[in-house]
mmCIF file of C-alpha atoms and ligand atoms in Angstrom:
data_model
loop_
_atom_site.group_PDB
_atom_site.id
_atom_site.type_symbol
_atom_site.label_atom_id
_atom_site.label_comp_id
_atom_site.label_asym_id
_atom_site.label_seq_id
_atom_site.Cartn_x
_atom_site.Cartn_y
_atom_site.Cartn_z
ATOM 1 C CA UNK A 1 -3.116 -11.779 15.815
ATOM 2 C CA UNK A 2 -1.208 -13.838 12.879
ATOM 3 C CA UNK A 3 1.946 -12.257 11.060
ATOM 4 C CA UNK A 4 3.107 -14.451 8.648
ATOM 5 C CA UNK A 5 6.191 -13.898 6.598
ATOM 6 C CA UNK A 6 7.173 -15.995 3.543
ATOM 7 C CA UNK A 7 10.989 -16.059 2.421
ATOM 8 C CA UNK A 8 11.933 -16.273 -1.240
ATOM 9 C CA UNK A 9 15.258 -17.094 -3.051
ATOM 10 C CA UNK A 10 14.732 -14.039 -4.985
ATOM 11 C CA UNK A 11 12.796 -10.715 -5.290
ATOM 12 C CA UNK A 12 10.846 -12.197 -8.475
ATOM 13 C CA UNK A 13 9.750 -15.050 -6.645
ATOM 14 C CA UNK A 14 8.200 -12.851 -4.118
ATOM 15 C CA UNK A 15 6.538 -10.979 -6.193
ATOM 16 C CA UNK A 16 4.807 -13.923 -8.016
ATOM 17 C CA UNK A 17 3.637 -15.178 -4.447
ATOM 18 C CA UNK A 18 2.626 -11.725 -3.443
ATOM 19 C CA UNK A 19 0.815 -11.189 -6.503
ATOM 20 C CA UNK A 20 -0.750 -14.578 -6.386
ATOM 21 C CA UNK A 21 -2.203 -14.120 -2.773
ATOM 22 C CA UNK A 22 -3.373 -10.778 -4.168
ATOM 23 C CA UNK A 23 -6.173 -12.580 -6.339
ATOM 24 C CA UNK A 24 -7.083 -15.389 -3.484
ATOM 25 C CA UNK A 25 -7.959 -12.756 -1.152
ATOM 26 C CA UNK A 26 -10.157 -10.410 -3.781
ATOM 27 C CA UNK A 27 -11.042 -13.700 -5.301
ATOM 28 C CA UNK A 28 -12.070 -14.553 -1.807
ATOM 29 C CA UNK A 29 -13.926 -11.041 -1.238
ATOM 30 C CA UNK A 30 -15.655 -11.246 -4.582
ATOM 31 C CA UNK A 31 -17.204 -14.381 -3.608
ATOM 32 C CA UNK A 32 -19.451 -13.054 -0.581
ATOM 33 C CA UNK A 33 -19.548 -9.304 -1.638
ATOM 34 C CA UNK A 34 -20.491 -7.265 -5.168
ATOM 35 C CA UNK A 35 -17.324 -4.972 -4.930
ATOM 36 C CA UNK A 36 -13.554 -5.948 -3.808
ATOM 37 C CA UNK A 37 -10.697 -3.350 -3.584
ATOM 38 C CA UNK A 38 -7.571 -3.006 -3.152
ATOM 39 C CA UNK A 39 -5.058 -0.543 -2.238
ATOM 40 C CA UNK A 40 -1.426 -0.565 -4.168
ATOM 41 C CA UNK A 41 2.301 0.973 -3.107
ATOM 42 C CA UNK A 42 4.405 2.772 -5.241
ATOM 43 C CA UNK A 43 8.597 2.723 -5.163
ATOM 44 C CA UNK A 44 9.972 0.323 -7.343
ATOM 45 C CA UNK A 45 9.340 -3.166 -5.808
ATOM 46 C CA UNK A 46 5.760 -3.580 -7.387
ATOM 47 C CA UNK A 47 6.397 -3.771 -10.712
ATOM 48 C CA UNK A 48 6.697 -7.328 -10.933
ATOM 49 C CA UNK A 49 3.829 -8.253 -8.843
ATOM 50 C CA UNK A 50 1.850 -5.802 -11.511
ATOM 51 C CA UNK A 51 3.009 -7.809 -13.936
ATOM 52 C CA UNK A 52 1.979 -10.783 -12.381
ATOM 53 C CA UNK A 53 -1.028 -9.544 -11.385
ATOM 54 C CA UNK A 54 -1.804 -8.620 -15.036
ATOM 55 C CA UNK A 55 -0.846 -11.531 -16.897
ATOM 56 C CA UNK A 56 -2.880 -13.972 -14.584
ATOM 57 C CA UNK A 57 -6.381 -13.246 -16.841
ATOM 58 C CA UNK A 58 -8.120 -12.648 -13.359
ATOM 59 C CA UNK A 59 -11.833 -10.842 -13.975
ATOM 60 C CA UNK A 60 -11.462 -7.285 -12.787
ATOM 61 C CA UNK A 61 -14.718 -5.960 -13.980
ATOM 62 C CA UNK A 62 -15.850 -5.949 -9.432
ATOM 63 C CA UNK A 63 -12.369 -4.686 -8.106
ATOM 64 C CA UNK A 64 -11.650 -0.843 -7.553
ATOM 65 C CA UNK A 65 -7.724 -0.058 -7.607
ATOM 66 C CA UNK A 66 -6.878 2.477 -4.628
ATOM 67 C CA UNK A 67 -3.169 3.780 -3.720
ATOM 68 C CA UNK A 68 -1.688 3.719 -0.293
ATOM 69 C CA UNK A 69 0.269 6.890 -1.210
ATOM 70 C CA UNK A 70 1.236 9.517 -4.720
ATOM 71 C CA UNK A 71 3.737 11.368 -5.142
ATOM 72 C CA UNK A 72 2.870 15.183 -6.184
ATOM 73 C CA UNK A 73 3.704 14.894 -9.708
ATOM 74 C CA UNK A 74 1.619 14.682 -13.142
ATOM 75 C CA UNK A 75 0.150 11.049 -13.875
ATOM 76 C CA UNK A 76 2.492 11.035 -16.671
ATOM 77 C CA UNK A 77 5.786 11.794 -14.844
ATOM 78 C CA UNK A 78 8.079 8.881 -13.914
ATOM 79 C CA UNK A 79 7.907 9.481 -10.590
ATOM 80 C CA UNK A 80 4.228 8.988 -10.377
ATOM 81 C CA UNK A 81 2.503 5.804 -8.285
ATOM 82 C CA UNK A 82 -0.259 6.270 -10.741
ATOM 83 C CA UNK A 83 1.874 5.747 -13.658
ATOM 84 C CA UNK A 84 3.902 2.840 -12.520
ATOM 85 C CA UNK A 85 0.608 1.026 -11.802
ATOM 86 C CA UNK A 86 -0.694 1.655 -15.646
ATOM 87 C CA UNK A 87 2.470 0.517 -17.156
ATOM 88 C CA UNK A 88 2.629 -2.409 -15.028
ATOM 89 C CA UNK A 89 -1.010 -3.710 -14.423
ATOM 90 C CA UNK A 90 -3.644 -1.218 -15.191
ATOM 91 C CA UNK A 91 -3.011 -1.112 -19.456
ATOM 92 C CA UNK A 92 -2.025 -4.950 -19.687
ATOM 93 C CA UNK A 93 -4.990 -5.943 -17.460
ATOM 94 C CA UNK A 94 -7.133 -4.091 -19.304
ATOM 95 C CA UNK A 95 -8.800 -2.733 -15.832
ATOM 96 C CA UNK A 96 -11.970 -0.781 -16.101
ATOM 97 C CA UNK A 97 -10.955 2.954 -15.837
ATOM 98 C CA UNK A 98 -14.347 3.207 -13.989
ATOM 99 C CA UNK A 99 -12.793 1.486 -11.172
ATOM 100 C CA UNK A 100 -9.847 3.195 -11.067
ATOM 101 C CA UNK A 101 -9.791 5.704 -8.080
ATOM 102 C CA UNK A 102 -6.167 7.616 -8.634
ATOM 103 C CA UNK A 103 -4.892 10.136 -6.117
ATOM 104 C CA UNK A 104 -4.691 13.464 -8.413
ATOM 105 C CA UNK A 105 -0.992 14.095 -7.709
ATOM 106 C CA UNK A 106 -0.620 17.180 -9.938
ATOM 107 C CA UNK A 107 -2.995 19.351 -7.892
ATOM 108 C CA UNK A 108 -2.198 21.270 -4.887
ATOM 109 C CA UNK A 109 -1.164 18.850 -2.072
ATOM 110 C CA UNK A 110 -4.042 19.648 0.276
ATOM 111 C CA UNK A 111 -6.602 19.403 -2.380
ATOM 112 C CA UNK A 112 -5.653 16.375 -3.978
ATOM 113 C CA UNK A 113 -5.655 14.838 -0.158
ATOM 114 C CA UNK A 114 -9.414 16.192 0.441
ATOM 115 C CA UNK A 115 -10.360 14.716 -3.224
ATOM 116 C CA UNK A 116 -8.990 11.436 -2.338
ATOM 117 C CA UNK A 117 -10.601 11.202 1.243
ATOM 118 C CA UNK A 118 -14.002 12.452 -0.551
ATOM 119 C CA UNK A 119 -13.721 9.196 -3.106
ATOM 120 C CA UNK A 120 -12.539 7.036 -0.490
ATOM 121 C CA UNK A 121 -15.403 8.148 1.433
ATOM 122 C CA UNK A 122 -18.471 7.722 -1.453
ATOM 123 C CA UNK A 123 -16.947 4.618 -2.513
ATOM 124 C CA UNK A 124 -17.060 2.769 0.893
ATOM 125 C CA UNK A 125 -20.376 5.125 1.803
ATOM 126 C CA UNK A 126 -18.749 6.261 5.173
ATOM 127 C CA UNK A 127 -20.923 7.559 7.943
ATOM 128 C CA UNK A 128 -20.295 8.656 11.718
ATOM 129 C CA UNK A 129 -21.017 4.850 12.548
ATOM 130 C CA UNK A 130 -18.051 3.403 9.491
ATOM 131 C CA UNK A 131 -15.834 6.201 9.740
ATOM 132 C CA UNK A 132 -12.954 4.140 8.229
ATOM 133 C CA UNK A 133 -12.660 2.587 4.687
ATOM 134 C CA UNK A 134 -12.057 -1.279 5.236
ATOM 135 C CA UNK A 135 -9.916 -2.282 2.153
ATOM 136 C CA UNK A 136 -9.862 -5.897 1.330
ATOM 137 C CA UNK A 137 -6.620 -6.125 0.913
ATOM 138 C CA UNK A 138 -3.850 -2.899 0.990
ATOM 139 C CA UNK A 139 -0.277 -3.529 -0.506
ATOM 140 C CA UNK A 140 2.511 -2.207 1.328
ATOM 141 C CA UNK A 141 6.130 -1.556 0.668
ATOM 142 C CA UNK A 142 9.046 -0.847 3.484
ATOM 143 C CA UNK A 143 11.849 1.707 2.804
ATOM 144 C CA UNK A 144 15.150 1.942 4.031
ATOM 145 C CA UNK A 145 14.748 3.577 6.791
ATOM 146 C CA UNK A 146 11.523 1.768 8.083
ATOM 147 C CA UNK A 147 8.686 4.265 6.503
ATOM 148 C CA UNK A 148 5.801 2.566 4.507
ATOM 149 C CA UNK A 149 2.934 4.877 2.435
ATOM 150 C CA UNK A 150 4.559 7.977 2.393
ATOM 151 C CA UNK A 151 4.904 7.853 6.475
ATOM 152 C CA UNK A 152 8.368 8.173 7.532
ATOM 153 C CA UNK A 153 10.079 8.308 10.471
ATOM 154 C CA UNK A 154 8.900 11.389 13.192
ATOM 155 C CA UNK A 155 6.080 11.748 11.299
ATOM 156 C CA UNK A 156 3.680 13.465 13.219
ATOM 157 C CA UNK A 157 0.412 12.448 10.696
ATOM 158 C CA UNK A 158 1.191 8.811 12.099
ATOM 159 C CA UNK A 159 -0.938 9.948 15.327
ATOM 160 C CA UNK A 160 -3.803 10.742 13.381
ATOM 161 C CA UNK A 161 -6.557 7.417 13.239
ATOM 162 C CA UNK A 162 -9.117 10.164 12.393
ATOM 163 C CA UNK A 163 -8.564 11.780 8.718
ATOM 164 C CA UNK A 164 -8.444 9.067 5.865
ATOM 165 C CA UNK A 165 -5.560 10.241 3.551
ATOM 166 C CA UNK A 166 -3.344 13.957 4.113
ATOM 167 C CA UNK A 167 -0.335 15.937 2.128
ATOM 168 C CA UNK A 168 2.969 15.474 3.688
ATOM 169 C CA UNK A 169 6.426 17.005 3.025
ATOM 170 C CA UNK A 170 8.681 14.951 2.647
ATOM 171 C CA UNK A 171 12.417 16.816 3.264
ATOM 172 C CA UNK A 172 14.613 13.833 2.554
ATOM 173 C CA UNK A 173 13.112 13.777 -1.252
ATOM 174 C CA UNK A 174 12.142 17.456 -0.960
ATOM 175 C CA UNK A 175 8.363 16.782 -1.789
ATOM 176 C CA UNK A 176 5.024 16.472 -1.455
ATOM 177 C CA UNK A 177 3.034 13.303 -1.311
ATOM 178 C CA UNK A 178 -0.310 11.883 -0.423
ATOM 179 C CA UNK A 179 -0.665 8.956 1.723
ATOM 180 C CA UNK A 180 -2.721 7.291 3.677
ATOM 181 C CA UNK A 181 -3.499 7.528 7.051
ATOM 182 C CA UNK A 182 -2.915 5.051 9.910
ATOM 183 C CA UNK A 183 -6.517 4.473 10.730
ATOM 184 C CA UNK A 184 -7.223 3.002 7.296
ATOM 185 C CA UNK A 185 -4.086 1.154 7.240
ATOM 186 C CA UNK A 186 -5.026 -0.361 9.993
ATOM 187 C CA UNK A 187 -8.656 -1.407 9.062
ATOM 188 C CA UNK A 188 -7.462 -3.098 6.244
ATOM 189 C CA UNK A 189 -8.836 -7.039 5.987
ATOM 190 C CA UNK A 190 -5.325 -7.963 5.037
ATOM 191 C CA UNK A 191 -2.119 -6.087 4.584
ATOM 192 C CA UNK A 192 0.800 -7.808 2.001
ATOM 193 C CA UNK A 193 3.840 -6.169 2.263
ATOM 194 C CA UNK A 194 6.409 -7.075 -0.136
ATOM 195 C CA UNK A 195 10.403 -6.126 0.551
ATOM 196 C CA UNK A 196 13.049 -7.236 -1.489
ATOM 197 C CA UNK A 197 16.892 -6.606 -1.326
ATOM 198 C CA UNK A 198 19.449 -6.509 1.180
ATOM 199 C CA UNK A 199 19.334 -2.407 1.981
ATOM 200 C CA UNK A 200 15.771 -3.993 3.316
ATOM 201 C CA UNK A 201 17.262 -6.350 6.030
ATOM 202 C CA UNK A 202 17.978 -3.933 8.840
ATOM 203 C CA UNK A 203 14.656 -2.197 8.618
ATOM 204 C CA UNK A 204 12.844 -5.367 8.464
ATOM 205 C CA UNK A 205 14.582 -6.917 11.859
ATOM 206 C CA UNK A 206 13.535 -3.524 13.511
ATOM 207 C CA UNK A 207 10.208 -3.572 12.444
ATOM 208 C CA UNK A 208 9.601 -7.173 13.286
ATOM 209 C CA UNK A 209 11.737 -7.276 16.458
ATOM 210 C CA UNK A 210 11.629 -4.436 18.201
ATOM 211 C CA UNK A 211 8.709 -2.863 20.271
ATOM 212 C CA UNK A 212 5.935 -0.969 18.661
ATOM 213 C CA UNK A 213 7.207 2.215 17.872
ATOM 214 C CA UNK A 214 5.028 3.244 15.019
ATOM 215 C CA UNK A 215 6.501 6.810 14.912
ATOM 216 C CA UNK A 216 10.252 4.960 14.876
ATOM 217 C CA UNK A 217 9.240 2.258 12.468
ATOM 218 C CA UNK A 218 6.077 3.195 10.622
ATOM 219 C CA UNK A 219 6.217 -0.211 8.817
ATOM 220 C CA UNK A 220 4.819 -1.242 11.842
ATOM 221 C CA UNK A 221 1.608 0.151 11.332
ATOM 222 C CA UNK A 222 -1.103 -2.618 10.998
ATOM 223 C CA UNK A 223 1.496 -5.075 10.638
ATOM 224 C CA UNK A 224 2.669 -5.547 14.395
ATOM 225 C CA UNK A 225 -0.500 -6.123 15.266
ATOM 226 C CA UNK A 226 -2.199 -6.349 12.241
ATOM 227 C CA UNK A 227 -4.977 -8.965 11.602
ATOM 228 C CA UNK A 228 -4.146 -10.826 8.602
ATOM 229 C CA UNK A 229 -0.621 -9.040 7.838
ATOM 230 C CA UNK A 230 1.800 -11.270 5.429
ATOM 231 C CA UNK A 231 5.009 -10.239 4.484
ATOM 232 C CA UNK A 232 6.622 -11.665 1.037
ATOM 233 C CA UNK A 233 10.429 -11.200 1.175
ATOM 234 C CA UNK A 234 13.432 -12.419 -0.348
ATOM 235 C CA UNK A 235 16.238 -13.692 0.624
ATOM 236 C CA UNK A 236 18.123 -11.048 1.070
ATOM 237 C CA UNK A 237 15.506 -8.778 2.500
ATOM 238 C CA UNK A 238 14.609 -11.227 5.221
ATOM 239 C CA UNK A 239 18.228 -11.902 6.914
ATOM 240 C CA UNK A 240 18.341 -12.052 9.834
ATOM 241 C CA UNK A 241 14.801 -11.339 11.094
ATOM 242 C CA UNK A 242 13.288 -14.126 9.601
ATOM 243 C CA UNK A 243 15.831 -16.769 8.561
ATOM 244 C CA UNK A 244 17.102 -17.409 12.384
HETATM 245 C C1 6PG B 301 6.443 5.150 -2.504
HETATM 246 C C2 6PG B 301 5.912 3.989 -1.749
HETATM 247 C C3 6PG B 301 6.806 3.655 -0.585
HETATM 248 C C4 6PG B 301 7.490 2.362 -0.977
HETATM 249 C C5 6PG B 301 8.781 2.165 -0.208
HETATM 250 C C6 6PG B 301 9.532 0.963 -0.739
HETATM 251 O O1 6PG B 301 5.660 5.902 -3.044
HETATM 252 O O2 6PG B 301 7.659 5.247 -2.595
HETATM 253 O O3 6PG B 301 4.656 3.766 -1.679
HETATM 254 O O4 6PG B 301 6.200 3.534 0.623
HETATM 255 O O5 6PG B 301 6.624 1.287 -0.755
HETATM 256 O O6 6PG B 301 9.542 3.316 -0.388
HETATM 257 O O7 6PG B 301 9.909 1.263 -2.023
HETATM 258 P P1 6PG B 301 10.775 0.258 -2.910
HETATM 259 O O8 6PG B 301 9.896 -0.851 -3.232
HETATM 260 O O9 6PG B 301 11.144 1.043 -4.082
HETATM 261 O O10 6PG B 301 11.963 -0.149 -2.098
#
């Protein structure tokens, strides 16, 4: 199994790259298939990539926009995935709101969860035989302390490769979000993850170095093995882990 990881002078730069390798591989997946789709991180590292993404005139009409994770908040509230996606990429790109399969984060957390699995599931016509949605390409983002999607460390949900997306507390930021599961993390065709910044640096030399401890370092998930995982990093993000 490849990991590749490409090193950048700065977080911009990684972005761009991220965001360009973005459209090869739906570019790529549009070529042999009527539908591609991706699914997009939240947090603040993205925004550039959307940006990126939305300025490069790429056709969007065949591509339906998933989210790895939402925050339980109205579309229009700051802290929203959903809205940092539309301010960034969705509004500038002028993507087709038809194709645009947002996680409702100002319902109840368990019904917003079951809504998103149901889409997921229609969309990718799931069955006993395909019981996991294979994304074309799923964007991922590393925190501080190692989680990615809204899995964090001691997370029990990251031992279940069953259910497609679930609510989960989260105490550190006191609230609910929506994210993911493992098992569709890890049938993802490719998984980009883009860190930036030097508060990104410890986590990353964990994730990369040490042995796979999902529940430790979630980041880990479908990139330690992962088929087809990239990482886009700058400078200051990659250190130690990647520069020696
Ligand atoms: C979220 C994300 C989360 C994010 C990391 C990194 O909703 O916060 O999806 O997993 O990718 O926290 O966030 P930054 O890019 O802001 O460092």
């Amino acid at each position: 199994m490849t990991v590749q990881s490409f090193v950048y002078e700065s977080a911009d730069a990684a972005s761009a790259a991220c965001a360009s390798k973005v459209l090869e591989l739906l570019g790529q997946a549009l070529s042999t298939q009527p539908h591609a789709s991706i699914a997009v991180s939240g947090g603040t590292t993205p925004k550039r990539m959307f940006a990126d993404m939305a300025r490069s005139g790429f056709d969007w009409t065949n591509v339906h926009l998933f989210w790895v994770d939402e925050r339980c908040v109205p579309p229009t509230d700051s802290e929203s995935n959903y809205k940092l996606a539309k301010d960034h990429f969705i509004d500038a790109a002028h993507f087709p709101a038809a194709n645009v399969h947002r996680i409702q984060g100002e319902l109840a957390p368990a019904d917003a969860a079951n809504l998103y699995a149901a889409d997921m599931s229609s969309f990718f016509k799931l069955d006993p035989d395909h019981p996991m949605p294979r994304f074309d390409v799923i964007h991922r983002g590393l925190g501080p302390d190692a989680h990615t999607a809204s899995l964090f460390p001691g997370e029990p949900l990251i031992d279940d490769h069953k259910n497609l997306a679930a609510a989960v507390y989260v105490e550190k930021f006191r609230q609910w979000r929506i994210t993911l599961l493992p098992g569709v993390l890890e049938a993802a065709r490719h998984t980009l993850t883009l860190a930036a910044g030097a508060d990104k640096a410890e986590p990353l030399n964990s994730v990369l170095r040490q042995p796979y401890d999902p529940k430790k370092y979630p980041a880990q998930i479908a990139t330690y093995h992962g088929a087809g995982a990239i990482w886009f990093l700058d400078k200051a993000a990659a250190g130690v882990a990647v520069g020696s």
